[in-house]
Amino acid sequence: MGHGLTRGRLAADAGVNLETVRYYERVGLMPEPDRTSGGHRDYRPEHRQRLVFIRRARELGFSLDDIRALIALSEPGRRTCAEVEPIAAAHLFAVRAKIEDLRRLEMVLDDAVGRCAGGTAPSCPVIEVLGGR
Amino acid sequence: MGHGLTRGRLAADAGVNLETVRYYERVGLMPEPDRTSGGHRDYRPEHRQRLVFIRRARELGFSLDDIRALIALSEPGRRTCAEVEPIAAAHLFAVRAKIEDLRRLEMVLDDAVGRCAGGTAPSCPVIEVLGGR
DNA sequence: CCTTGTTCCTGTAGTGGCTACAGGTTGCAG
DNA sequence: CTGCAACCTGTAGCCACTACAGGAACAAGG
């Protein structure tokens, strides 16, 4: 009955899990599509574009709240850059902080694991780092 | 009535949220302590040591499942290193993978934000990266 | 037209690792 | 003995999904 895309097709096309589509609709990230006479969702190409947008933004680590804002700002007729930049810059900042955190923790782990590899010591360097015994 | 530590005291000493202590007990990471006559938890120093262990392991990014294993392996009388090393090494591997992911994404973001800063362009590089318009 | 099998529908519950709240009891200091 | 802080329990919420159960609709083959 529908002449557009089914939910399964849309999800596959955009590279997103089937259930995730319904979730995005529920939280207001995806607009409610038309329905077939039988009640099945009937998507159009703009839905696919929107879903790909969301997927890419998620891959870049933006939160769903950020993505809501980015979607609003990507509507035609907006002078976007000035409004988009702070969101992206804040996220970039957070990403860099996360990298720093992980690097510090990589060093501690690497050191402990390196000393661990030695052999059958009576106490383990990894456990020691954690304050055990 | 209790001559040990209260939950609040334990949590503060170990640098952990009050409610988190109860949560760790619920999921079997912290042993159930004795109770006062009135039903309040009454912790002893070994509880604090355990909680600090958990907190440090969390800071290093270990999952609660990993931590359960590490705790078991940190019991006295275990020849730990050979058994601890694979857990820590696997985690180190995951941390490095995460750093790689974040670095890739940092580059994409940095590039887009850099081009964004330019000014009042008609279309925004960040939005373009995401496939919008 | 009818059957078959896949996809879809809805609502709900679970994941990890907490955190927060409500409504009530206990502990302790003044 | 009063007052209030800290505790008690159970439960719900957070994020971003993912999975399931029980049933209806759709597309293709006979």
GROMACS .gro file of C-alpha atoms (C1' of nucleotides) in nm:
model
  326
    1MET     CA    1   0.000   0.000   0.000
    2GLY     CA    2   0.279   0.242   0.091
    3HIS     CA    3   0.486   0.387  -0.193
    4GLY     CA    4   0.775   0.504   0.031
    5LEU     CA    5   1.015   0.312   0.254
    6THR     CA    6   0.927   0.070   0.529
    7ARG     CA    7   1.089   0.108   0.868
    8GLY     CA    8   1.315  -0.187   0.801
    9ARG     CA    9   1.426  -0.044   0.468
   10LEU     CA   10   1.485   0.300   0.613
   11ALA     CA   11   1.690   0.159   0.899
   12ALA     CA   12   1.900  -0.058   0.669
   13ASP     CA   13   1.956   0.229   0.425
   14ALA     CA   14   2.071   0.461   0.701
   15GLY     CA   15   2.275   0.196   0.878
   16VAL     CA   16   2.075   0.214   1.198
   17ASN     CA   17   1.906  -0.052   1.410
   18LEU     CA   18   1.539  -0.114   1.336
   19GLU     CA   19   1.424  -0.037   1.688
   20THR     CA   20   1.635   0.274   1.708
   21VAL     CA   21   1.416   0.435   1.443
   22ARG     CA   22   1.111   0.392   1.663
   23TYR     CA   23   1.309   0.522   1.959
   24TYR     CA   24   1.413   0.836   1.769
   25GLU     CA   25   1.051   0.895   1.679
   26ARG     CA   26   0.948   0.857   2.040
   27VAL     CA   27   1.203   1.112   2.164
   28GLY     CA   28   1.117   1.357   1.889
   29LEU     CA   29   1.428   1.328   1.673
   30MET     CA   30   1.248   1.171   1.381
   31PRO     CA   31   0.914   1.314   1.264
   32GLU     CA   32   0.615   1.083   1.260
   33PRO     CA   33   0.572   0.953   0.907
   34ASP     CA   34   0.249   0.886   0.723
   35ARG     CA   35   0.096   0.545   0.772
   36THR     CA   36  -0.034   0.290   0.526
   37SER     CA   37  -0.399   0.190   0.552
   38GLY     CA   38  -0.283  -0.098   0.770
   39GLY     CA   39  -0.092   0.127   1.008
   40HIS     CA   40   0.262   0.064   0.885
   41ARG     CA   41   0.504   0.355   0.879
   42ASP     CA   42   0.563   0.492   0.531
   43TYR     CA   43   0.883   0.695   0.503
   44ARG     CA   44   0.997   0.936   0.237
   45PRO     CA   45   1.350   1.026   0.120
   46GLU     CA   46   1.374   1.323   0.356
   47HIS     CA   47   1.332   1.084   0.646
   48ARG     CA   48   1.631   0.890   0.526
   49GLN     CA   49   1.836   1.206   0.497
   50ARG     CA   50   1.742   1.302   0.850
   51LEU     CA   51   1.827   0.960   0.985
   52VAL     CA   52   2.168   0.959   0.815
   53PHE     CA   53   2.229   1.304   0.963
   54ILE     CA   54   2.153   1.170   1.309
   55ARG     CA   55   2.369   0.862   1.261
   56ARG     CA   56   2.669   1.065   1.150
   57ALA     CA   57   2.626   1.308   1.436
   58ARG     CA   58   2.612   1.012   1.677
   59GLU     CA   59   2.928   0.872   1.521
   60LEU     CA   60   3.093   1.204   1.598
   61GLY     CA   61   2.975   1.163   1.957
   62PHE     CA   62   2.711   1.436   1.974
   63SER     CA   63   2.438   1.380   2.231
   64LEU     CA   64   2.078   1.352   2.120
   65ASP     CA   65   2.015   1.694   2.273
   66ASP     CA   66   2.298   1.841   2.067
   67ILE     CA   67   2.158   1.670   1.761
   68ARG     CA   68   1.816   1.818   1.821
   69ALA     CA   69   1.978   2.160   1.820
   70LEU     CA   70   2.188   2.084   1.512
   71ILE     CA   71   1.881   1.966   1.323
   72ALA     CA   72   1.696   2.286   1.407
   73LEU     CA   73   1.997   2.489   1.291
   74SER     CA   74   2.027   2.295   0.968
   75GLU     CA   75   1.683   2.402   0.854
   76PRO     CA   76   1.709   2.618   0.543
   77GLY     CA   77   1.715   2.992   0.591
   78ARG     CA   78   1.920   2.987   0.911
   79ARG     CA   79   2.247   3.173   0.941
   80THR     CA   80   2.391   2.857   1.090
   81CYS     CA   81   2.764   2.889   1.142
   82ALA     CA   82   2.755   3.135   1.429
   83GLU     CA   83   2.506   2.917   1.615
   84VAL     CA   84   2.648   2.577   1.525
   85GLU     CA   85   3.008   2.659   1.609
   86PRO     CA   86   2.967   2.684   1.989
   87ILE     CA   87   2.794   2.346   2.002
   88ALA     CA   88   3.061   2.178   1.794
   89ALA     CA   89   3.343   2.359   1.974
   90ALA     CA   90   3.209   2.253   2.315
   91HIS     CA   91   3.188   1.898   2.194
   92LEU     CA   92   3.540   1.911   2.053
   93PHE     CA   93   3.659   2.037   2.389
   94ALA     CA   94   3.487   1.747   2.564
   95VAL     CA   95   3.638   1.499   2.319
   96ARG     CA   96   3.985   1.635   2.384
   97ALA     CA   97   3.933   1.614   2.759
   98LYS     CA   98   3.820   1.254   2.721
   99ILE     CA   99   4.130   1.172   2.516
  100GLU     CA  100   4.349   1.322   2.786
  101ASP     CA  101   4.174   1.116   3.053
  102LEU     CA  102   4.215   0.799   2.854
  103ARG     CA  103   4.580   0.867   2.782
  104ARG     CA  104   4.659   0.911   3.149
  105LEU     CA  105   4.482   0.590   3.228
  106GLU     CA  106   4.653   0.414   2.939
  107MET     CA  107   4.990   0.502   3.089
  108VAL     CA  108   4.901   0.367   3.432
  109LEU     CA  109   4.762   0.047   3.284
  110ASP     CA  110   5.049   0.002   3.044
  111ASP     CA  111   5.300   0.040   3.323
  112ALA     CA  112   5.121  -0.205   3.551
  113VAL     CA  113   5.059  -0.461   3.278
  114GLY     CA  114   5.422  -0.432   3.168
  115ARG     CA  115   5.544  -0.514   3.516
  116CYS     CA  116   5.280  -0.787   3.536
  117ALA     CA  117   5.416  -0.975   3.238
  118GLY     CA  118   5.732  -1.051   3.437
  119GLY     CA  119   5.602  -1.377   3.570
  120THR     CA  120   5.484  -1.543   3.885
  121ALA     CA  121   5.559  -1.266   4.133
  122PRO     CA  122   5.414  -1.305   4.482
  123SER     CA  123   5.202  -0.991   4.440
  124CYS     CA  124   5.060  -0.846   4.119
  125PRO     CA  125   5.143  -0.489   4.006
  126VAL     CA  126   4.791  -0.435   3.874
  127ILE     CA  127   4.637  -0.528   4.209
  128GLU     CA  128   4.891  -0.310   4.384
  129VAL     CA  129   4.800  -0.006   4.175
  130LEU     CA  130   4.444  -0.056   4.293
  131GLY     CA  131   4.553  -0.067   4.657
  132GLY     CA  132   4.489  -0.438   4.709
  133ARG     CA  133   4.718  -0.593   4.973
  134MET     CA  134   2.559   0.171   6.900
  135GLY     CA  135   2.794   0.087   6.611
  136HIS     CA  136   3.168   0.113   6.676
  137GLY     CA  137   3.269   0.107   6.307
  138LEU     CA  138   3.192   0.347   6.022
  139THR     CA  139   2.853   0.467   5.909
  140ARG     CA  140   2.764   0.450   5.543
  141GLY     CA  141   2.809   0.825   5.508
  142ARG     CA  142   3.150   0.811   5.671
  143LEU     CA  143   3.261   0.517   5.459
  144ALA     CA  144   3.146   0.686   5.140
  145ALA     CA  145   3.319   1.014   5.227
  146ASP     CA  146   3.641   0.835   5.326
  147ALA     CA  147   3.654   0.640   5.003
  148GLY     CA  148   3.548   0.935   4.788
  149VAL     CA  149   3.233   0.770   4.662
  150ASN     CA  150   2.870   0.882   4.654
  151LEU     CA  151   2.654   0.775   4.947
  152GLU     CA  152   2.401   0.592   4.733
  153THR     CA  153   2.670   0.419   4.533
  154VAL     CA  154   2.769   0.221   4.842
  155ARG     CA  155   2.422   0.077   4.868
  156TYR     CA  156   2.426   0.006   4.495
  157TYR     CA  157   2.757  -0.184   4.521
  158GLU     CA  158   2.612  -0.390   4.802
  159ARG     CA  159   2.305  -0.468   4.594
  160VAL     CA  160   2.511  -0.590   4.297
  161GLY     CA  161   2.741  -0.793   4.518
  162LEU     CA  162   3.057  -0.584   4.496
  163MET     CA  163   3.051  -0.481   4.861
  164PRO     CA  164   2.979  -0.742   5.129
  165GLU     CA  165   2.683  -0.683   5.359
  166PRO     CA  166   2.814  -0.530   5.679
  167ASP     CA  167   2.691  -0.592   6.032
  168ARG     CA  168   2.403  -0.377   6.149
  169THR     CA  169   2.351  -0.175   6.464
  170SER     CA  170   2.058  -0.265   6.687
  171GLY     CA  171   1.860  -0.001   6.502
  172GLY     CA  172   1.939  -0.147   6.159
  173HIS     CA  173   2.209   0.097   6.044
  174ARG     CA  174   2.505  -0.041   5.850
  175ASP     CA  175   2.820  -0.071   6.058
  176TYR     CA  176   3.135  -0.089   5.843
  177ARG     CA  177   3.485  -0.197   5.935
  178PRO     CA  178   3.821  -0.086   5.791
  179GLU     CA  179   3.832  -0.373   5.541
  180HIS     CA  180   3.513  -0.238   5.388
  181ARG     CA  181   3.684   0.091   5.331
  182GLN     CA  182   3.981  -0.079   5.170
  183ARG     CA  183   3.750  -0.268   4.938
  184LEU     CA  184   3.558   0.045   4.845
  185VAL     CA  185   3.879   0.233   4.766
  186PHE     CA  186   3.989  -0.060   4.551
  187ILE     CA  187   3.663  -0.042   4.357
  188ARG     CA  188   3.685   0.335   4.318
  189ARG     CA  189   4.039   0.319   4.181
  190ALA     CA  190   3.948   0.039   3.944
  191ARG     CA  191   3.653   0.246   3.821
  192GLU     CA  192   3.884   0.542   3.771
  193LEU     CA  193   4.096   0.318   3.551
  194GLY     CA  194   3.781   0.236   3.357
  195PHE     CA  195   3.731  -0.127   3.457
  196SER     CA  196   3.374  -0.253   3.438
  197LEU     CA  197   3.202  -0.378   3.750
  198ASP     CA  198   3.230  -0.730   3.610
  199ASP     CA  199   3.605  -0.690   3.568
  200ILE     CA  200   3.625  -0.552   3.919
  201ARG     CA  201   3.440  -0.851   4.058
  202ALA     CA  202   3.705  -1.071   3.899
  203LEU     CA  203   3.992  -0.852   4.017
  204ILE     CA  204   3.859  -0.861   4.373
  205ALA     CA  205   3.842  -1.239   4.366
  206LEU     CA  206   4.198  -1.252   4.233
  207SER     CA  207   4.323  -1.010   4.495
  208GLU     CA  208   4.228  -1.244   4.778
  209PRO     CA  209   4.536  -1.362   4.963
  210GLY     CA  210   4.689  -1.692   4.861
  211ARG     CA  211   4.620  -1.651   4.488
  212ARG     CA  212   4.897  -1.662   4.234
  213THR     CA  213   4.743  -1.349   4.082
  214CYS     CA  214   4.960  -1.211   3.806
  215ALA     CA  215   4.894  -1.480   3.548
  216GLU     CA  216   4.520  -1.441   3.597
  217VAL     CA  217   4.504  -1.065   3.639
  218GLU     CA  218   4.718  -0.982   3.338
  219PRO     CA  219   4.470  -1.090   3.067
  220ILE     CA  220   4.193  -0.882   3.224
  221ALA     CA  221   4.410  -0.574   3.248
  222ALA     CA  222   4.562  -0.631   2.903
  223ALA     CA  223   4.218  -0.665   2.744
  224HIS     CA  224   4.110  -0.345   2.912
  225LEU     CA  225   4.426  -0.166   2.799
  226PHE     CA  226   4.352  -0.280   2.447
  227ALA     CA  227   3.998  -0.142   2.470
  228VAL     CA  228   4.129   0.187   2.608
  229ARG     CA  229   4.370   0.222   2.318
  230ALA     CA  230   4.095   0.147   2.068
  231LYS     CA  231   3.877   0.413   2.231
  232ILE     CA  232   4.160   0.666   2.212
  233GLU     CA  233   4.200   0.591   1.842
  234ASP     CA  234   3.827   0.639   1.785
  235LEU     CA  235   3.828   0.967   1.968
  236ARG     CA  236   4.133   1.093   1.784
  237ARG     CA  237   3.975   1.028   1.447
  238LEU     CA  238   3.666   1.208   1.555
  239GLU     CA  239   3.869   1.492   1.701
  240MET     CA  240   4.028   1.547   1.362
  241VAL     CA  241   3.696   1.561   1.180
  242LEU     CA  242   3.551   1.798   1.437
  243ASP     CA  243   3.859   2.016   1.451
  244ASP     CA  244   3.861   2.051   1.075
  245ALA     CA  245   3.492   2.139   1.056
  246VAL     CA  246   3.502   2.379   1.351
  247GLY     CA  247   3.812   2.544   1.205
  248ARG     CA  248   3.633   2.611   0.879
  249CYS     CA  249   3.328   2.718   1.076
  250ALA     CA  250   3.509   2.997   1.259
  251GLY     CA  251   3.547   3.176   0.926
  252GLY     CA  252   3.229   3.374   0.969
  253THR     CA  253   2.883   3.407   0.826
  254ALA     CA  254   2.908   3.163   0.539
  255PRO     CA  255   2.583   3.067   0.370
  256SER     CA  256   2.626   2.701   0.469
  257CYS     CA  257   2.803   2.566   0.776
  258PRO     CA  258   3.091   2.315   0.745
  259VAL     CA  259   2.977   2.126   1.055
  260ILE     CA  260   2.631   2.076   0.911
  261GLU     CA  261   2.786   1.976   0.580
  262VAL     CA  262   2.998   1.705   0.742
  263LEU     CA  263   2.678   1.561   0.880
  264GLY     CA  264   2.518   1.557   0.539
  265GLY     CA  265   2.272   1.839   0.599
  266ARG     CA  266   2.193   2.037   0.283
  267DC     C1'  267  -0.823  -1.647  -0.389
  268DC     C1'  268  -0.548  -1.855  -0.033
  269DT     C1'  269  -0.158  -1.979   0.211
  270DT     C1'  270   0.289  -1.897   0.382
  271DG     C1'  271   0.646  -1.650   0.567
  272DT     C1'  272   0.843  -1.221   0.652
  273DT     C1'  273   0.791  -0.781   0.817
  274DC     C1'  274   0.556  -0.477   1.070
  275DC     C1'  275   0.264  -0.308   1.489
  276DT     C1'  276   0.231  -0.189   2.011
  277DG     C1'  277   0.382  -0.180   2.477
  278DT     C1'  278   0.710  -0.294   2.799
  279DA     C1'  279   1.146  -0.442   3.022
  280DG     C1'  280   1.625  -0.478   3.027
  281DT     C1'  281   2.129  -0.296   2.983
  282DG     C1'  282   2.538  -0.031   3.284
  283DG     C1'  283   2.646   0.245   3.653
  284DC     C1'  284   2.487   0.505   3.903
  285DT     C1'  285   2.183   0.907   4.132
  286DA     C1'  286   1.778   1.096   4.350
  287DC     C1'  287   1.373   1.101   4.587
  288DA     C1'  288   0.973   1.000   4.932
  289DG     C1'  289   0.828   0.874   5.360
  290DG     C1'  290   0.969   0.695   5.771
  291DT     C1'  291   1.315   0.553   6.170
  292DT     C1'  292   1.742   0.596   6.444
  293DG     C1'  293   2.129   0.823   6.659
  294DC     C1'  294   2.332   1.168   6.904
  295DA     C1'  295   2.419   1.648   7.098
  296DG     C1'  296   2.258   1.996   7.373
  297DC     C1'  297   1.375   1.530   7.599
  298DT     C1'  298   1.372   1.766   7.197
  299DG     C1'  299   1.538   1.857   6.756
  300DC     C1'  300   1.767   1.754   6.356
  301DA     C1'  301   2.105   1.513   6.092
  302DA     C1'  302   2.193   1.089   5.916
  303DC     C1'  303   2.024   0.671   5.831
  304DC     C1'  304   1.662   0.305   5.651
  305DT     C1'  305   1.377   0.090   5.240
  306DG     C1'  306   1.190   0.076   4.789
  307DT     C1'  307   1.145   0.276   4.367
  308DA     C1'  308   1.207   0.574   3.958
  309DG     C1'  309   1.497   0.833   3.662
  310DC     C1'  310   1.915   0.918   3.361
  311DC     C1'  311   2.134   0.804   2.851
  312DA     C1'  312   2.090   0.578   2.425
  313DC     C1'  313   1.950   0.219   2.293
  314DT     C1'  314   1.811  -0.304   2.231
  315DA     C1'  315   1.512  -0.693   2.277
  316DC     C1'  316   1.116  -0.935   2.338
  317DA     C1'  317   0.603  -1.103   2.329
  318DG     C1'  318   0.183  -1.142   2.111
  319DG     C1'  319  -0.057  -1.011   1.736
  320DA     C1'  320  -0.175  -0.776   1.258
  321DA     C1'  321  -0.046  -0.660   0.778
  322DC     C1'  322   0.189  -0.721   0.359
  323DA     C1'  323   0.419  -0.951  -0.068
  324DA     C1'  324   0.499  -1.353  -0.333
  325DG     C1'  325   0.399  -1.809  -0.491
  326DG     C1'  326   0.067  -2.164  -0.606
   0.00000   0.00000   0.00000
